[in-house]
Amino acid sequence: MALHVVEHPLVSKILTDLRDENTPASRFRELGRQLSYFLLIEASRGLRTKPRAIRTPLADFDGTDLGQSIVVVPILRSGLLMLQPAMDILQDISIGYIGLERDETLAARTAYYCKLPDLKDKFVVVIDPMLATGRSAELALESVSKRKPDAVVMVSILASPEGIRLLENSFPNIPIYTAAVDERLNDSKFIVPGLGDFGDRAYNTN
Ligand code: URA
């Protein structure tokens, strides 16, 4: 599995603002969406293309079309924040949803909702802003992988070394795209230094 840390001055600046505890929810949402564009552009670099002949107002032109369909799968609820950027730039996507609950040990996950379109031969983008323990991503990638997609990529705004290790073991062929890999998880399984609870900060809950 390849880990891709998307490096760009704007990514670093936006991520710093996202981490800042003084950033209010409305701005946090805006920044989360902005950062998602950078990540999604990189994560979709492997899309297959096909030729498309068109005519400009001046001449014939041998252009490009996408050669495969894209399915985006946000993990509820934080992943929803990354969905609008995906709809904006990944063209005619289909969308599947996976909702996962943590048990009180914070270790195990169960799916309370899983609604996926046909994934066969599709380019599937799983989005979840925080790759922490990796268990949510692992469960989501299991559901996706068994539906025989052509390619799967995992996109997270922040990742922990622990989460990356877990996915590296479980899904060595699925690349991860993230803006940064932080130091570690704390005892509550939060990413440190991190940005806190992404869902709470984005949706102004606690
Ligand atoms: N989920 C979050 O929102 N934040 C973390 O640090 C870890 C998981």
CSV table of N, CA, C and O in Angstrom, one decimal, residues 51-169:
chain,number,residue,atom,x,y,z
A,51,PRO,N,-10.1,8.3,-25.1
A,51,PRO,CA,-10.1,9.5,-26.0
A,51,PRO,C,-11.5,10.0,-26.3
A,51,PRO,O,-12.5,9.2,-26.3
A,52,ARG,N,-11.7,11.2,-26.5
A,52,ARG,CA,-13.0,11.8,-26.9
A,52,ARG,C,-12.7,12.9,-28.0
A,52,ARG,O,-12.1,14.0,-27.6
A,53,ALA,N,-13.2,12.7,-29.2
A,53,ALA,CA,-13.0,13.7,-30.2
A,53,ALA,C,-14.1,14.7,-30.1
A,53,ALA,O,-15.2,14.4,-30.0
A,54,ILE,N,-13.7,16.0,-30.1
A,54,ILE,CA,-14.7,17.1,-30.1
A,54,ILE,C,-14.3,18.1,-31.1
A,54,ILE,O,-13.2,18.0,-31.8
A,55,ARG,N,-15.1,19.1,-31.2
A,55,ARG,CA,-14.7,20.2,-32.1
A,55,ARG,C,-14.8,21.5,-31.3
A,55,ARG,O,-15.8,21.8,-30.6
A,56,THR,N,-13.7,22.3,-31.2
A,56,THR,CA,-13.8,23.6,-30.6
A,56,THR,C,-14.4,24.5,-31.6
A,56,THR,O,-14.6,24.2,-32.7
A,57,PRO,N,-14.6,25.8,-31.2
A,57,PRO,CA,-15.2,26.7,-32.2
A,57,PRO,C,-14.2,26.9,-33.4
A,57,PRO,O,-14.6,27.4,-34.5
A,58,LEU,N,-12.9,26.5,-33.3
A,58,LEU,CA,-11.9,26.7,-34.3
A,58,LEU,C,-11.4,25.5,-35.0
A,58,LEU,O,-10.9,25.6,-36.2
A,59,ALA,N,-11.5,24.3,-34.4
A,59,ALA,CA,-10.8,23.1,-35.0
A,59,ALA,C,-11.3,21.9,-34.3
A,59,ALA,O,-11.9,21.9,-33.2
A,60,ASP,N,-10.9,20.7,-35.0
A,60,ASP,CA,-11.1,19.4,-34.3
A,60,ASP,C,-10.1,19.3,-33.2
A,60,ASP,O,-9.0,19.8,-33.3
A,61,PHE,N,-10.5,18.5,-32.2
A,61,PHE,CA,-9.6,18.4,-31.1
A,61,PHE,C,-9.7,16.9,-30.5
A,61,PHE,O,-10.9,16.5,-30.3
A,62,ASP,N,-8.6,16.3,-30.3
A,62,ASP,CA,-8.6,14.9,-29.7
A,62,ASP,C,-8.5,15.1,-28.2
A,62,ASP,O,-7.4,15.3,-27.7
A,63,GLY,N,-9.6,15.0,-27.6
A,63,GLY,CA,-9.7,15.3,-26.1
A,63,GLY,C,-9.7,14.0,-25.3
A,63,GLY,O,-9.4,12.9,-25.8
A,64,THR,N,-10.2,14.1,-24.1
A,64,THR,CA,-10.1,13.1,-23.1
A,64,THR,C,-11.4,13.0,-22.4
A,64,THR,O,-12.1,14.0,-22.0
A,65,ASP,N,-11.8,11.7,-22.1
A,65,ASP,CA,-13.0,11.5,-21.3
A,65,ASP,C,-12.6,10.5,-20.2
A,65,ASP,O,-11.5,9.8,-20.3
A,66,LEU,N,-13.3,10.4,-19.1
A,66,LEU,CA,-13.0,9.4,-18.1
A,66,LEU,C,-13.4,8.0,-18.6
A,66,LEU,O,-14.4,7.9,-19.3
A,67,GLY,N,-12.5,7.1,-18.3
A,67,GLY,CA,-12.8,5.7,-18.9
A,67,GLY,C,-13.4,4.8,-17.9
A,67,GLY,O,-13.6,3.6,-18.1
A,68,GLN,N,-13.8,5.3,-16.7
A,68,GLN,CA,-14.5,4.5,-15.8
A,68,GLN,C,-15.4,5.3,-14.8
A,68,GLN,O,-15.2,6.5,-14.7
A,69,SER,N,-16.3,4.7,-14.2
A,69,SER,CA,-17.2,5.4,-13.3
A,69,SER,C,-16.6,5.5,-11.9
A,69,SER,O,-15.9,4.6,-11.5
A,70,ILE,N,-17.0,6.5,-11.2
A,70,ILE,CA,-16.5,6.7,-9.9
A,70,ILE,C,-17.6,6.6,-8.9
A,70,ILE,O,-18.7,7.1,-9.1
A,71,VAL,N,-17.3,5.9,-7.8
A,71,VAL,CA,-18.2,5.9,-6.6
A,71,VAL,C,-17.5,6.4,-5.4
A,71,VAL,O,-16.4,6.0,-5.1
A,72,VAL,N,-18.1,7.4,-4.7
A,72,VAL,CA,-17.6,7.9,-3.5
A,72,VAL,C,-18.4,7.4,-2.3
A,72,VAL,O,-19.6,7.4,-2.4
A,73,VAL,N,-17.6,7.0,-1.3
A,73,VAL,CA,-18.3,6.4,-0.1
A,73,VAL,C,-17.8,7.2,1.1
A,73,VAL,O,-16.7,6.9,1.7
A,74,PRO,N,-18.6,8.1,1.6
A,74,PRO,CA,-18.3,8.8,2.9
A,74,PRO,C,-18.7,7.8,4.0
A,74,PRO,O,-19.7,7.2,4.0
A,75,ILE,N,-17.8,7.8,5.0
A,75,ILE,CA,-18.1,7.1,6.3
A,75,ILE,C,-18.8,8.2,7.2
A,75,ILE,O,-18.3,9.3,7.4
A,76,LEU,N,-20.0,7.9,7.6
A,76,LEU,CA,-20.8,8.8,8.4
A,76,LEU,C,-20.2,8.9,9.8
A,76,LEU,O,-19.7,8.0,10.3
A,77,ARG,N,-20.3,10.2,10.4
A,77,ARG,CA,-20.9,11.3,9.8
A,77,ARG,C,-19.9,12.3,9.2
A,77,ARG,O,-20.2,13.1,8.3
A,78,SER,N,-18.6,12.2,9.8
A,78,SER,CA,-17.6,13.2,9.4
A,78,SER,C,-17.3,13.2,7.9
A,78,SER,O,-17.0,14.2,7.3
A,79,GLY,N,-17.4,12.0,7.3
A,79,GLY,CA,-17.1,11.9,5.8
A,79,GLY,C,-18.0,12.8,5.0
A,79,GLY,O,-17.6,13.1,3.9
A,80,LEU,N,-19.2,13.1,5.5
A,80,LEU,CA,-20.1,13.9,4.7
A,80,LEU,C,-19.5,15.3,4.4
A,80,LEU,O,-19.9,15.8,3.3
A,81,LEU,N,-18.7,15.8,5.2
A,81,LEU,CA,-18.1,17.1,4.9
A,81,LEU,C,-17.2,17.1,3.7
A,81,LEU,O,-17.1,18.1,3.0
A,82,MET,N,-16.7,15.9,3.3
A,82,MET,CA,-15.8,15.9,2.2
A,82,MET,C,-16.6,15.5,0.9
A,82,MET,O,-16.0,15.4,-0.2
A,83,LEU,N,-17.9,15.3,1.0
A,83,LEU,CA,-18.7,14.9,-0.1
A,83,LEU,C,-18.9,16.0,-1.1
A,83,LEU,O,-18.9,15.7,-2.3
A,84,GLN,N,-19.2,17.2,-0.7
A,84,GLN,CA,-19.5,18.2,-1.7
A,84,GLN,C,-18.3,18.5,-2.6
A,84,GLN,O,-18.5,18.5,-3.8
A,85,PRO,N,-17.1,18.6,-2.1
A,85,PRO,CA,-15.9,18.7,-3.0
A,85,PRO,C,-15.8,17.5,-3.9
A,85,PRO,O,-15.5,17.7,-5.1
A,86,ALA,N,-16.1,16.3,-3.5
A,86,ALA,CA,-16.1,15.1,-4.4
A,86,ALA,C,-17.1,15.3,-5.5
A,86,ALA,O,-16.9,15.0,-6.6
A,87,MET,N,-18.3,15.8,-5.1
A,87,MET,CA,-19.4,16.0,-6.1
A,87,MET,C,-18.9,17.1,-7.1
A,87,MET,O,-19.3,17.0,-8.3
A,88,ASP,N,-18.2,18.1,-6.6
A,88,ASP,CA,-17.8,19.2,-7.5
A,88,ASP,C,-16.8,18.8,-8.5
A,88,ASP,O,-16.9,19.2,-9.6
A,89,ILE,N,-15.8,18.0,-8.1
A,89,ILE,CA,-14.7,17.8,-9.0
A,89,ILE,C,-14.6,16.4,-9.6
A,89,ILE,O,-13.9,16.2,-10.6
A,90,LEU,N,-15.3,15.4,-9.1
A,90,LEU,CA,-15.1,14.0,-9.6
A,90,LEU,C,-16.2,13.7,-10.6
A,90,LEU,O,-16.5,12.5,-10.9
A,91,GLN,N,-16.9,14.7,-11.1
A,91,GLN,CA,-17.8,14.6,-12.2
A,91,GLN,C,-19.1,13.8,-11.8
A,91,GLN,O,-19.6,14.0,-10.7
A,92,ASP,N,-19.5,12.8,-12.7
A,92,ASP,CA,-20.8,12.2,-12.4
A,92,ASP,C,-20.7,11.0,-11.5
A,92,ASP,O,-20.9,9.8,-11.9
A,93,ILE,N,-20.4,11.3,-10.2
A,93,ILE,CA,-20.2,10.2,-9.3
A,93,ILE,C,-21.5,9.5,-8.8
A,93,ILE,O,-22.5,10.2,-8.8
A,94,SER,N,-21.4,8.3,-8.4
A,94,SER,CA,-22.4,7.7,-7.6
A,94,SER,C,-21.9,7.7,-6.2
A,94,SER,O,-20.7,7.8,-5.9
A,95,ILE,N,-22.9,7.7,-5.2
A,95,ILE,CA,-22.5,7.8,-3.8
A,95,ILE,C,-23.1,6.7,-3.0
A,95,ILE,O,-24.3,6.3,-3.2
A,96,GLY,N,-22.2,6.1,-2.2
A,96,GLY,CA,-22.7,5.1,-1.2
A,96,GLY,C,-22.4,5.6,0.2
A,96,GLY,O,-21.6,6.5,0.3
A,97,TYR,N,-23.1,5.0,1.2
A,97,TYR,CA,-22.9,5.5,2.5
A,97,TYR,C,-22.6,4.4,3.5
A,97,TYR,O,-23.3,3.3,3.3
A,98,ILE,N,-21.7,4.6,4.4
A,98,ILE,CA,-21.5,3.6,5.4
A,98,ILE,C,-21.5,4.3,6.8
A,98,ILE,O,-20.8,5.3,7.0
A,99,GLY,N,-22.3,3.8,7.7
A,99,GLY,CA,-22.4,4.4,9.0
A,99,GLY,C,-21.9,3.3,10.0
A,99,GLY,O,-22.3,2.2,10.0
A,100,LEU,N,-20.9,3.7,10.8
A,100,LEU,CA,-20.3,2.8,11.8
A,100,LEU,C,-20.4,3.4,13.2
A,100,LEU,O,-20.3,4.6,13.4
A,101,GLU,N,-20.6,2.5,14.1
A,101,GLU,CA,-20.6,2.9,15.5
A,101,GLU,C,-19.4,2.2,16.3
A,101,GLU,O,-19.1,1.0,16.0
A,102,ARG,N,-18.8,3.0,17.2
A,102,ARG,CA,-17.8,2.4,18.0
A,102,ARG,C,-18.4,1.8,19.3
A,102,ARG,O,-19.4,2.4,19.8
A,103,ASP,N,-17.9,0.7,19.8
A,103,ASP,CA,-18.4,0.3,21.1
A,103,ASP,C,-17.7,1.0,22.2
A,103,ASP,O,-16.8,1.8,21.9
A,104,GLU,N,-18.1,0.7,23.4
A,104,GLU,CA,-17.5,1.5,24.5
A,104,GLU,C,-16.0,1.3,24.8
A,104,GLU,O,-15.3,2.1,25.4
A,105,THR,N,-15.5,0.2,24.2
A,105,THR,CA,-14.0,-0.1,24.3
A,105,THR,C,-13.2,0.7,23.3
A,105,THR,O,-12.0,0.8,23.4
A,106,LEU,N,-14.0,1.4,22.4
A,106,LEU,CA,-13.4,2.2,21.3
A,106,LEU,C,-12.6,1.3,20.3
A,106,LEU,O,-12.1,1.9,19.3
A,107,ALA,N,-12.6,0.1,20.5
A,107,ALA,CA,-11.8,-0.8,19.6
A,107,ALA,C,-12.7,-1.4,18.5
A,107,ALA,O,-12.3,-1.3,17.3
A,108,ALA,N,-13.8,-2.0,18.8
A,108,ALA,CA,-14.7,-2.6,17.8
A,108,ALA,C,-15.6,-1.7,17.1
A,108,ALA,O,-16.0,-0.6,17.7
A,109,ARG,N,-16.0,-2.0,15.9
A,109,ARG,CA,-17.0,-1.2,15.1
A,109,ARG,C,-18.1,-2.1,14.6
A,109,ARG,O,-17.8,-3.3,14.3
A,110,THR,N,-19.3,-1.6,14.6
A,110,THR,CA,-20.4,-2.3,13.9
A,110,THR,C,-21.0,-1.3,12.9
A,110,THR,O,-21.1,-0.1,13.2
A,111,ALA,N,-21.5,-1.9,11.8
A,111,ALA,CA,-22.1,-1.0,10.8
A,111,ALA,C,-23.6,-0.9,11.1
A,111,ALA,O,-24.3,-1.9,11.2
A,112,TYR,N,-24.1,0.3,11.3
A,112,TYR,CA,-25.5,0.5,11.5
A,112,TYR,C,-26.2,0.9,10.2
A,112,TYR,O,-27.4,0.9,10.1
A,113,TYR,N,-25.4,1.2,9.2
A,113,TYR,CA,-26.0,1.5,7.9
A,113,TYR,C,-24.9,1.2,6.8
A,113,TYR,O,-23.8,1.6,6.9
A,114,CYS,N,-25.4,0.6,5.7
A,114,CYS,CA,-24.5,0.3,4.6
A,114,CYS,C,-25.3,0.3,3.3
A,114,CYS,O,-26.0,-0.7,3.1
A,115,LYS,N,-25.2,1.3,2.6
A,115,LYS,CA,-26.0,1.4,1.3
A,115,LYS,C,-25.0,1.7,0.2
A,115,LYS,O,-24.5,2.9,0.1
A,116,LEU,N,-24.6,0.7,-0.5
A,116,LEU,CA,-23.6,0.9,-1.6
A,116,LEU,C,-24.2,0.6,-3.0
A,116,LEU,O,-25.0,-0.4,-3.1
A,117,PRO,N,-23.9,1.4,-4.0
A,117,PRO,CA,-24.3,1.0,-5.3
A,117,PRO,C,-23.5,-0.1,-5.9
A,117,PRO,O,-22.5,-0.5,-5.2
A,118,ASP,N,-23.7,-0.5,-7.1
A,118,ASP,CA,-22.9,-1.5,-7.8
A,118,ASP,C,-21.4,-1.0,-7.8
A,118,ASP,O,-21.2,0.1,-8.4
A,119,LEU,N,-20.5,-1.7,-7.3
A,119,LEU,CA,-19.1,-1.2,-7.3
A,119,LEU,C,-18.2,-2.0,-8.3
A,119,LEU,O,-17.1,-1.7,-8.5
A,120,LYS,N,-18.8,-2.9,-9.0
A,120,LYS,CA,-18.0,-3.8,-9.9
A,120,LYS,C,-17.3,-2.9,-11.0
A,120,LYS,O,-18.0,-2.1,-11.7
A,121,ASP,N,-16.0,-3.1,-11.0
A,121,ASP,CA,-15.2,-2.3,-12.0
A,121,ASP,C,-15.2,-0.8,-11.8
A,121,ASP,O,-14.7,-0.1,-12.7
A,122,LYS,N,-15.6,-0.3,-10.7
A,122,LYS,CA,-15.7,1.1,-10.5
A,122,LYS,C,-14.4,1.6,-9.8
A,122,LYS,O,-13.6,0.8,-9.2
A,123,PHE,N,-14.1,2.9,-9.9
A,123,PHE,CA,-13.1,3.5,-9.1
A,123,PHE,C,-13.7,4.1,-7.9
A,123,PHE,O,-14.6,5.0,-7.9
A,124,VAL,N,-13.4,3.5,-6.7
A,124,VAL,CA,-14.1,3.8,-5.5
A,124,VAL,C,-13.2,4.6,-4.6
A,124,VAL,O,-12.0,4.3,-4.3
A,125,VAL,N,-13.8,5.7,-4.1
A,125,VAL,CA,-13.1,6.7,-3.2
A,125,VAL,C,-13.8,6.6,-1.8
A,125,VAL,O,-14.9,7.1,-1.7
A,126,VAL,N,-13.1,6.1,-0.8
A,126,VAL,CA,-13.7,6.1,0.5
A,126,VAL,C,-13.1,7.3,1.3
A,126,VAL,O,-11.9,7.6,1.3
A,127,ILE,N,-14.1,8.1,1.8
A,127,ILE,CA,-13.7,9.3,2.5
A,127,ILE,C,-14.0,9.3,3.9
A,127,ILE,O,-15.2,9.0,4.3
A,128,ASP,N,-13.0,9.6,4.8
A,128,ASP,CA,-13.2,9.7,6.2
A,128,ASP,C,-12.1,10.7,6.7
A,128,ASP,O,-11.0,10.4,6.6
A,129,PRO,N,-12.5,11.8,7.3
A,129,PRO,CA,-11.5,12.8,7.6
A,129,PRO,C,-10.4,12.4,8.6
A,129,PRO,O,-9.2,12.8,8.4
A,130,MET,N,-10.7,11.5,9.5
A,130,MET,CA,-9.7,11.1,10.6
A,130,MET,C,-9.4,9.6,10.5
A,130,MET,O,-10.3,8.8,10.9
A,131,LEU,N,-8.3,9.3,10.0
A,131,LEU,CA,-7.8,7.9,10.0
A,131,LEU,C,-7.1,7.7,11.4
A,131,LEU,O,-5.9,7.9,11.5
A,132,ALA,N,-7.9,7.3,12.4
A,132,ALA,CA,-7.3,7.2,13.8
A,132,ALA,C,-6.9,5.8,14.1
A,132,ALA,O,-5.7,5.4,13.7
A,133,THR,N,-7.7,4.9,14.7
A,133,THR,CA,-7.3,3.5,14.9
A,133,THR,C,-7.3,2.8,13.6
A,133,THR,O,-6.6,1.8,13.4
A,134,GLY,N,-8.0,3.3,12.6
A,134,GLY,CA,-8.1,2.6,11.3
A,134,GLY,C,-9.2,1.6,11.2
A,134,GLY,O,-9.5,1.0,10.2
A,135,ARG,N,-9.9,1.4,12.4
A,135,ARG,CA,-10.9,0.3,12.4
A,135,ARG,C,-12.1,0.6,11.5
A,135,ARG,O,-12.7,-0.3,10.9
A,136,SER,N,-12.5,1.9,11.5
A,136,SER,CA,-13.7,2.2,10.7
A,136,SER,C,-13.3,2.1,9.2
A,136,SER,O,-14.1,1.5,8.4
A,137,ALA,N,-12.2,2.6,8.9
A,137,ALA,CA,-11.7,2.5,7.5
A,137,ALA,C,-11.6,1.0,7.1
A,137,ALA,O,-12.0,0.6,6.0
A,138,GLU,N,-11.1,0.2,8.0
A,138,GLU,CA,-10.9,-1.2,7.7
A,138,GLU,C,-12.2,-1.9,7.4
A,138,GLU,O,-12.4,-2.6,6.4
A,139,LEU,N,-13.2,-1.6,8.2
A,139,LEU,CA,-14.5,-2.2,8.0
A,139,LEU,C,-15.1,-1.7,6.7
A,139,LEU,O,-15.7,-2.5,5.9
A,140,ALA,N,-15.0,-0.4,6.4
A,140,ALA,CA,-15.6,0.2,5.2
A,140,ALA,C,-14.9,-0.4,4.0
A,140,ALA,O,-15.5,-0.8,3.0
A,141,LEU,N,-13.5,-0.6,4.1
A,141,LEU,CA,-12.8,-1.1,2.9
A,141,LEU,C,-13.1,-2.6,2.7
A,141,LEU,O,-13.1,-3.1,1.6
A,142,GLU,N,-13.4,-3.3,3.8
A,142,GLU,CA,-13.9,-4.7,3.6
A,142,GLU,C,-15.2,-4.8,2.8
A,142,GLU,O,-15.3,-5.5,1.9
A,143,SER,N,-16.1,-3.9,3.2
A,143,SER,CA,-17.4,-3.9,2.5
A,143,SER,C,-17.2,-3.6,1.1
A,143,SER,O,-17.9,-4.1,0.2
A,144,VAL,N,-16.4,-2.6,0.8
A,144,VAL,CA,-16.2,-2.1,-0.6
A,144,VAL,C,-15.4,-3.2,-1.4
A,144,VAL,O,-15.8,-3.5,-2.5
A,145,SER,N,-14.4,-3.7,-0.8
A,145,SER,CA,-13.5,-4.6,-1.6
A,145,SER,C,-14.2,-5.9,-2.1
A,145,SER,O,-13.9,-6.4,-3.1
A,146,LYS,N,-15.1,-6.4,-1.2
A,146,LYS,CA,-15.7,-7.7,-1.6
A,146,LYS,C,-16.7,-7.5,-2.8
A,146,LYS,O,-17.2,-8.4,-3.4
A,147,ARG,N,-17.0,-6.2,-3.2
A,147,ARG,CA,-17.9,-6.0,-4.3
A,147,ARG,C,-17.1,-5.8,-5.6
A,147,ARG,O,-17.7,-5.2,-6.6
A,148,LYS,N,-15.9,-6.2,-5.6
A,148,LYS,CA,-15.1,-6.3,-6.9
A,148,LYS,C,-14.9,-5.0,-7.6
A,148,LYS,O,-15.1,-4.9,-8.9
A,149,PRO,N,-14.5,-3.9,-7.0
A,149,PRO,CA,-14.2,-2.7,-7.7
A,149,PRO,C,-12.9,-2.8,-8.5
A,149,PRO,O,-12.1,-3.7,-8.2
A,150,ASP,N,-12.7,-1.9,-9.5
A,150,ASP,CA,-11.5,-1.9,-10.2
A,150,ASP,C,-10.4,-1.4,-9.4
A,150,ASP,O,-9.2,-1.9,-9.4
A,151,ALA,N,-10.6,-0.3,-8.6
A,151,ALA,CA,-9.6,0.3,-7.8
A,151,ALA,C,-10.3,1.0,-6.6
A,151,ALA,O,-11.4,1.4,-6.7
A,152,VAL,N,-9.6,1.0,-5.5
A,152,VAL,CA,-10.1,1.7,-4.3
A,152,VAL,C,-9.0,2.6,-3.7
A,152,VAL,O,-7.8,2.2,-3.7
A,153,VAL,N,-9.4,3.8,-3.3
A,153,VAL,CA,-8.4,4.7,-2.6
A,153,VAL,C,-9.1,5.2,-1.4
A,153,VAL,O,-10.3,5.3,-1.3
A,154,MET,N,-8.3,5.4,-0.4
A,154,MET,CA,-8.7,5.9,1.0
A,154,MET,C,-8.3,7.3,1.1
A,154,MET,O,-7.1,7.6,0.9
A,155,VAL,N,-9.2,8.2,1.4
A,155,VAL,CA,-8.8,9.6,1.6
A,155,VAL,C,-9.2,10.2,3.0
A,155,VAL,O,-10.4,10.1,3.3
A,156,SER,N,-8.2,10.6,3.7
A,156,SER,CA,-8.4,11.2,5.0
A,156,SER,C,-7.6,12.5,5.2
A,156,SER,O,-6.5,12.7,4.6
A,157,ILE,N,-8.2,13.4,5.9
A,157,ILE,CA,-7.5,14.7,6.1
A,157,ILE,C,-6.3,14.5,7.0
A,157,ILE,O,-5.2,15.0,6.7
A,158,LEU,N,-6.5,13.7,8.1
A,158,LEU,CA,-5.4,13.5,9.0
A,158,LEU,C,-5.3,12.0,9.3
A,158,LEU,O,-6.3,11.3,9.3
A,159,ALA,N,-4.1,11.5,9.5
A,159,ALA,CA,-3.9,10.0,9.8
A,159,ALA,C,-3.0,9.8,11.0
A,159,ALA,O,-2.1,10.7,11.3
A,160,SER,N,-3.1,8.7,11.6
A,160,SER,CA,-2.2,8.3,12.7
A,160,SER,C,-1.3,7.2,12.2
A,160,SER,O,-1.7,6.4,11.3
A,161,PRO,N,-0.1,7.0,12.8
A,161,PRO,CA,0.7,5.9,12.4
A,161,PRO,C,0.0,4.6,12.7
A,161,PRO,O,0.2,3.6,11.9
A,162,GLU,N,-0.8,4.5,13.7
A,162,GLU,CA,-1.5,3.3,14.1
A,162,GLU,C,-2.5,2.9,13.0
A,162,GLU,O,-2.6,1.7,12.6
A,163,GLY,N,-3.2,3.9,12.6
A,163,GLY,CA,-4.3,3.6,11.5
A,163,GLY,C,-3.6,3.2,10.2
A,163,GLY,O,-4.1,2.3,9.5
A,164,ILE,N,-2.5,3.9,9.9
A,164,ILE,CA,-1.8,3.5,8.6
A,164,ILE,C,-1.3,2.1,8.7
A,164,ILE,O,-1.5,1.3,7.8
A,165,ARG,N,-0.7,1.7,9.8
A,165,ARG,CA,-0.2,0.4,10.0
A,165,ARG,C,-1.3,-0.7,9.9
A,165,ARG,O,-1.1,-1.7,9.2
A,166,LEU,N,-2.4,-0.4,10.4
A,166,LEU,CA,-3.5,-1.4,10.4
A,166,LEU,C,-4.0,-1.6,8.9
A,166,LEU,O,-4.1,-2.7,8.4
A,167,LEU,N,-4.1,-0.5,8.2
A,167,LEU,CA,-4.6,-0.6,6.8
A,167,LEU,C,-3.5,-1.2,5.9
A,167,LEU,O,-3.8,-2.0,5.0
A,168,GLU,N,-2.2,-0.9,6.2
A,168,GLU,CA,-1.1,-1.5,5.5
A,168,GLU,C,-1.1,-3.0,5.6
A,168,GLU,O,-0.9,-3.7,4.6
A,169,ASN,N,-1.5,-3.5,6.8
A,169,ASN,CA,-1.6,-5.0,7.0
A,169,ASN,C,-2.8,-5.6,6.3
A,169,ASN,O,-2.8,-6.6,5.6
